[in-house]
Amino acid sequence: EVQLVESGGGLVKPGGSLRLSCAASGFTFSSYSFNWVRQAPGEGLEWVSSITSATYIYYADSVQGRFTISRDNAKNSLYLQMNSLRAEDTAVYYCARATYITGASADSWGQGTLVTVSS
Amino acid sequence: NFMLTQPHSVSESPGKTVTISCTRSSGSIASNYVQWYQQRPGSVPTTVIYEDNQRPSGVPDRFSGSIDSSSNSASLTISGLKTEDEADYYCQSYDSSNHWVFGGGTSLTVL
């Protein structure tokens, strides 16, 4: 069974940093691309970043230069280092596995971890 | 870059058919696959349609997807509506830089 479990969320002050993790199990982690998708309270889904199996990396303009996505295939884990956090980064952050062939969509989601940026 | 525009909300009665649209602002809707996600209140999103019109296993055939190049839009159609279909629905595609793009979401009420 595919499982994605996020952790690392919490309350942080504006300008602070946080590192999110996503532990994967039930499939060959190294073969897949992954994405971080966030959802602000009461709002819609927003794509944040992606990393392919070949470690090509992409970011949304809103987080470019502040967030860093990475993966550790030996640990079956995905990460999101978030620096210079702003109030508008407050959201539930989901780890999502991309479909194997095209990578065009998410076929599995974690339960999400809440990040709150507030003084 | 482009945007995907969805109606904010739709409502329909049980047993009826509803269609949710997703219009691409620039570039052809047919250029990149469109996906549809269902998110029930308090739950994680799940895929109901991928690659324009494909249904994941376990998704009932009451759900169907299509694209229309003339209106540059994608559509999610749900037939035989059930109260359990009440949820937010998001369309999603991607651009030439492999950035995913989500629509703003449509709240479906089944009443």
Short mmCIF file of C-alpha atoms in Angstrom, two decimals:
data_model
loop_
_atom_site.label_atom_id
_atom_site.label_comp_id
_atom_site.label_asym_id
_atom_site.label_seq_id
_atom_site.Cartn_x
_atom_site.Cartn_y
_atom_site.Cartn_z
CA GLU A 1 0.00 0.00 0.00
CA VAL A 2 1.31 3.43 -0.95
CA GLN A 3 1.85 5.61 2.09
CA LEU A 4 3.08 9.19 2.31
CA VAL A 5 3.46 10.69 5.77
CA GLU A 6 4.39 14.35 6.20
CA SER A 7 5.90 15.84 9.30
CA GLY A 8 7.68 18.96 10.44
CA GLY A 9 4.88 21.50 10.36
CA GLY A 10 4.26 23.93 13.18
CA LEU A 11 4.14 27.55 14.27
CA VAL A 12 6.98 29.78 13.12
CA LYS A 13 7.56 33.54 13.20
CA PRO A 14 7.76 35.58 9.99
CA GLY A 15 11.26 35.36 8.60
CA GLY A 16 11.81 31.99 10.24
CA SER A 17 12.59 28.59 8.77
CA LEU A 18 11.03 25.15 8.82
CA ARG A 19 11.88 21.82 7.23
CA LEU A 20 9.10 19.52 6.13
CA SER A 21 9.61 15.80 5.58
CA CYS A 22 7.60 13.20 3.72
CA ALA A 23 8.28 9.55 4.47
CA ALA A 24 7.23 7.17 1.71
CA SER A 25 6.56 3.45 1.78
CA GLY A 26 4.90 0.72 -0.24
CA PHE A 27 6.58 1.46 -3.59
CA THR A 28 9.94 2.08 -5.24
CA PHE A 29 10.56 5.65 -4.10
CA SER A 30 13.47 6.36 -6.42
CA SER A 31 11.37 5.74 -9.55
CA TYR A 32 8.88 8.52 -8.96
CA SER A 33 8.65 12.28 -9.13
CA PHE A 34 7.18 14.14 -6.16
CA ASN A 35 5.47 17.44 -5.56
CA TRP A 36 4.64 19.69 -2.65
CA VAL A 37 1.16 21.20 -2.89
CA ARG A 38 -0.23 23.59 -0.29
CA GLN A 39 -3.67 24.75 0.73
CA ALA A 40 -4.17 27.92 2.74
CA PRO A 41 -7.08 27.86 5.22
CA GLY A 42 -10.35 27.96 3.32
CA GLU A 43 -8.55 28.31 0.00
CA GLY A 44 -7.75 26.16 -3.02
CA LEU A 45 -4.79 24.01 -3.94
CA GLU A 46 -1.52 25.66 -4.93
CA TRP A 47 1.45 23.85 -6.44
CA VAL A 48 4.71 24.67 -4.64
CA SER A 49 7.55 22.57 -6.03
CA SER A 50 8.46 19.32 -7.72
CA ILE A 51 11.47 17.02 -8.00
CA THR A 52 11.78 14.30 -10.61
CA SER A 53 13.35 10.89 -10.28
CA ALA A 54 16.34 12.36 -12.12
CA THR A 55 16.37 15.25 -9.59
CA TYR A 56 15.21 17.93 -11.95
CA ILE A 57 13.70 20.60 -9.73
CA TYR A 58 10.96 23.18 -10.28
CA TYR A 59 9.45 25.89 -8.08
CA ALA A 60 6.43 28.14 -8.11
CA ASP A 61 7.35 31.81 -8.51
CA SER A 62 5.90 32.51 -5.06
CA VAL A 63 8.54 30.36 -3.32
CA GLN A 64 11.49 30.53 -5.74
CA GLY A 65 14.63 31.49 -3.85
CA ARG A 66 13.10 30.79 -0.42
CA PHE A 67 12.16 27.11 -0.55
CA THR A 68 14.37 24.15 -1.43
CA ILE A 69 13.05 20.72 -2.36
CA SER A 70 15.22 17.65 -2.02
CA ARG A 71 14.99 13.88 -1.77
CA ASP A 72 16.95 11.05 -0.16
CA ASN A 73 16.27 7.84 -2.04
CA ALA A 74 18.16 5.79 0.55
CA LYS A 75 15.73 6.99 3.20
CA ASN A 76 12.64 7.00 0.95
CA SER A 77 12.09 10.59 1.96
CA LEU A 78 11.18 13.92 0.42
CA TYR A 79 11.96 17.27 2.01
CA LEU A 80 11.03 20.92 1.75
CA GLN A 81 13.32 23.45 3.39
CA MET A 82 11.36 26.66 3.85
CA ASN A 83 13.27 29.88 4.66
CA SER A 84 12.21 33.51 4.98
CA LEU A 85 8.70 32.42 5.77
CA ARG A 86 5.84 34.86 5.33
CA ALA A 87 2.29 34.99 6.66
CA GLU A 88 1.03 34.02 3.20
CA ASP A 89 2.93 30.74 3.44
CA THR A 90 0.48 29.60 6.12
CA ALA A 91 -1.14 26.45 4.76
CA VAL A 92 -1.47 22.72 4.94
CA TYR A 93 1.42 21.29 2.94
CA TYR A 94 0.78 18.02 1.10
CA CYS A 95 3.35 15.66 -0.31
CA ALA A 96 2.04 14.19 -3.57
CA ARG A 97 3.45 11.41 -5.71
CA ALA A 98 3.29 12.06 -9.43
CA THR A 99 2.04 9.46 -11.86
CA TYR A 100 4.79 7.14 -13.04
CA ILE A 101 4.73 7.59 -16.82
CA THR A 102 3.86 11.23 -17.40
CA GLY A 103 4.33 12.83 -14.00
CA ALA A 104 1.45 15.04 -15.03
CA SER A 105 -0.75 14.50 -12.02
CA ALA A 106 -0.82 13.29 -8.45
CA ASP A 107 -1.84 9.71 -7.82
CA SER A 108 -1.20 9.61 -4.07
CA TRP A 109 -1.30 12.27 -1.37
CA GLY A 110 -0.11 12.43 2.20
CA GLN A 111 -2.41 13.62 4.96
CA GLY A 112 -0.72 17.02 5.06
CA THR A 113 1.14 19.01 7.70
CA LEU A 114 0.05 22.45 8.87
CA VAL A 115 2.48 25.35 8.72
CA THR A 116 1.44 28.53 10.52
CA VAL A 117 3.52 31.67 10.09
CA SER A 118 2.58 34.21 12.71
CA SER A 119 4.20 36.47 15.27
CA ASN B 1 2.04 30.98 -17.92
CA PHE B 2 -1.70 30.34 -17.98
CA MET B 3 -4.61 30.15 -15.56
CA LEU B 4 -7.41 27.64 -15.18
CA THR B 5 -10.79 29.17 -14.37
CA GLN B 6 -13.58 27.20 -12.74
CA PRO B 7 -17.02 28.29 -11.54
CA HIS B 8 -16.96 29.01 -7.84
CA SER B 9 -19.91 26.76 -7.10
CA VAL B 10 -22.53 24.53 -8.70
CA SER B 11 -25.52 22.73 -7.29
CA GLU B 12 -27.81 20.01 -8.51
CA SER B 13 -30.27 17.45 -7.20
CA PRO B 14 -29.54 13.82 -6.45
CA GLY B 15 -29.82 11.60 -9.50
CA LYS B 16 -29.19 14.46 -11.90
CA THR B 17 -26.13 15.24 -14.01
CA VAL B 18 -23.75 18.15 -13.41
CA THR B 19 -20.85 19.44 -15.48
CA ILE B 20 -17.99 21.51 -14.07
CA SER B 21 -15.93 23.52 -16.54
CA CYS B 22 -12.26 24.46 -16.44
CA THR B 23 -11.18 27.09 -18.96
CA ARG B 24 -7.54 27.64 -19.90
CA SER B 25 -6.60 31.31 -20.29
CA SER B 26 -3.88 30.94 -22.93
CA GLY B 27 -2.41 28.14 -24.97
CA SER B 28 -4.37 25.13 -26.09
CA ILE B 29 -6.25 23.01 -23.56
CA ALA B 30 -5.20 20.03 -25.63
CA SER B 31 -1.50 20.79 -25.20
CA ASN B 32 -1.21 19.29 -21.72
CA TYR B 33 -3.22 16.69 -19.88
CA VAL B 34 -5.94 17.85 -17.50
CA GLN B 35 -6.67 16.13 -14.22
CA TRP B 36 -9.57 16.46 -11.78
CA TYR B 37 -9.36 16.04 -8.01
CA GLN B 38 -12.16 15.62 -5.50
CA GLN B 39 -11.70 16.97 -1.98
CA ARG B 40 -14.40 16.21 0.54
CA PRO B 41 -14.58 18.47 3.61
CA GLY B 42 -11.71 17.80 5.97
CA SER B 43 -10.15 15.23 3.63
CA VAL B 44 -7.16 14.88 1.36
CA PRO B 45 -7.65 15.37 -2.42
CA THR B 46 -8.16 12.26 -4.53
CA THR B 47 -7.97 11.87 -8.29
CA VAL B 48 -11.22 11.25 -10.12
CA ILE B 49 -9.96 11.89 -13.67
CA TYR B 50 -6.41 11.94 -15.05
CA GLU B 51 -5.01 12.50 -18.53
CA ASP B 52 -8.17 14.31 -19.71
CA ASN B 53 -10.57 11.38 -19.52
CA GLN B 54 -9.04 8.43 -17.65
CA ARG B 55 -10.61 7.11 -14.48
CA PRO B 56 -8.43 5.62 -11.74
CA SER B 57 -9.48 2.22 -10.54
CA GLY B 58 -12.19 2.51 -7.93
CA VAL B 59 -13.70 5.70 -9.35
CA PRO B 60 -17.24 4.99 -10.55
CA ASP B 61 -18.07 5.44 -14.23
CA ARG B 62 -20.51 8.17 -13.21
CA PHE B 63 -17.44 10.41 -13.42
CA SER B 64 -16.18 11.37 -16.87
CA GLY B 65 -13.79 13.93 -18.28
CA SER B 66 -13.47 15.63 -21.63
CA ILE B 67 -11.77 18.52 -23.36
CA ASP B 68 -13.23 20.94 -25.90
CA SER B 69 -10.77 22.81 -28.08
CA SER B 70 -13.43 25.20 -29.36
CA SER B 71 -13.99 26.62 -25.88
CA ASN B 72 -10.46 25.82 -24.75
CA SER B 73 -11.84 24.11 -21.72
CA ALA B 74 -11.99 20.81 -19.92
CA SER B 75 -15.09 19.43 -18.25
CA LEU B 76 -15.87 17.04 -15.45
CA THR B 77 -19.30 15.45 -15.72
CA ILE B 78 -20.89 13.58 -12.84
CA SER B 79 -24.06 11.67 -13.62
CA GLY B 80 -26.50 10.03 -11.22
CA LEU B 81 -25.47 12.47 -8.50
CA LYS B 82 -25.23 11.16 -4.96
CA THR B 83 -24.98 13.10 -1.74
CA GLU B 84 -21.50 11.61 -1.28
CA ASP B 85 -20.37 13.52 -4.39
CA GLU B 86 -20.70 16.78 -2.48
CA ALA B 87 -17.15 18.13 -2.40
CA ASP B 88 -14.73 20.63 -3.87
CA TYR B 89 -13.41 19.74 -7.32
CA TYR B 90 -10.15 21.05 -8.74
CA CYS B 91 -8.84 20.83 -12.28
CA GLN B 92 -5.08 20.74 -12.81
CA SER B 93 -2.73 20.87 -15.75
CA TYR B 94 0.91 21.86 -16.26
CA ASP B 95 2.88 24.31 -18.34
CA SER B 96 5.90 24.02 -20.59
CA SER B 97 8.18 24.46 -17.57
CA ASN B 98 6.60 21.47 -15.83
CA HIS B 99 4.90 23.72 -13.31
CA TRP B 100 1.56 22.35 -12.19
CA VAL B 101 -1.38 24.76 -12.46
CA PHE B 102 -4.56 24.31 -10.42
CA GLY B 103 -7.94 25.81 -11.05
CA GLY B 104 -9.50 27.76 -8.20
CA GLY B 105 -11.87 24.93 -7.32
CA THR B 106 -15.60 24.40 -7.60
CA SER B 107 -17.82 23.62 -4.64
CA LEU B 108 -20.45 21.07 -5.60
CA THR B 109 -23.63 20.98 -3.55
CA VAL B 110 -26.01 18.05 -3.97
CA LEU B 111 -29.38 19.01 -2.60
#
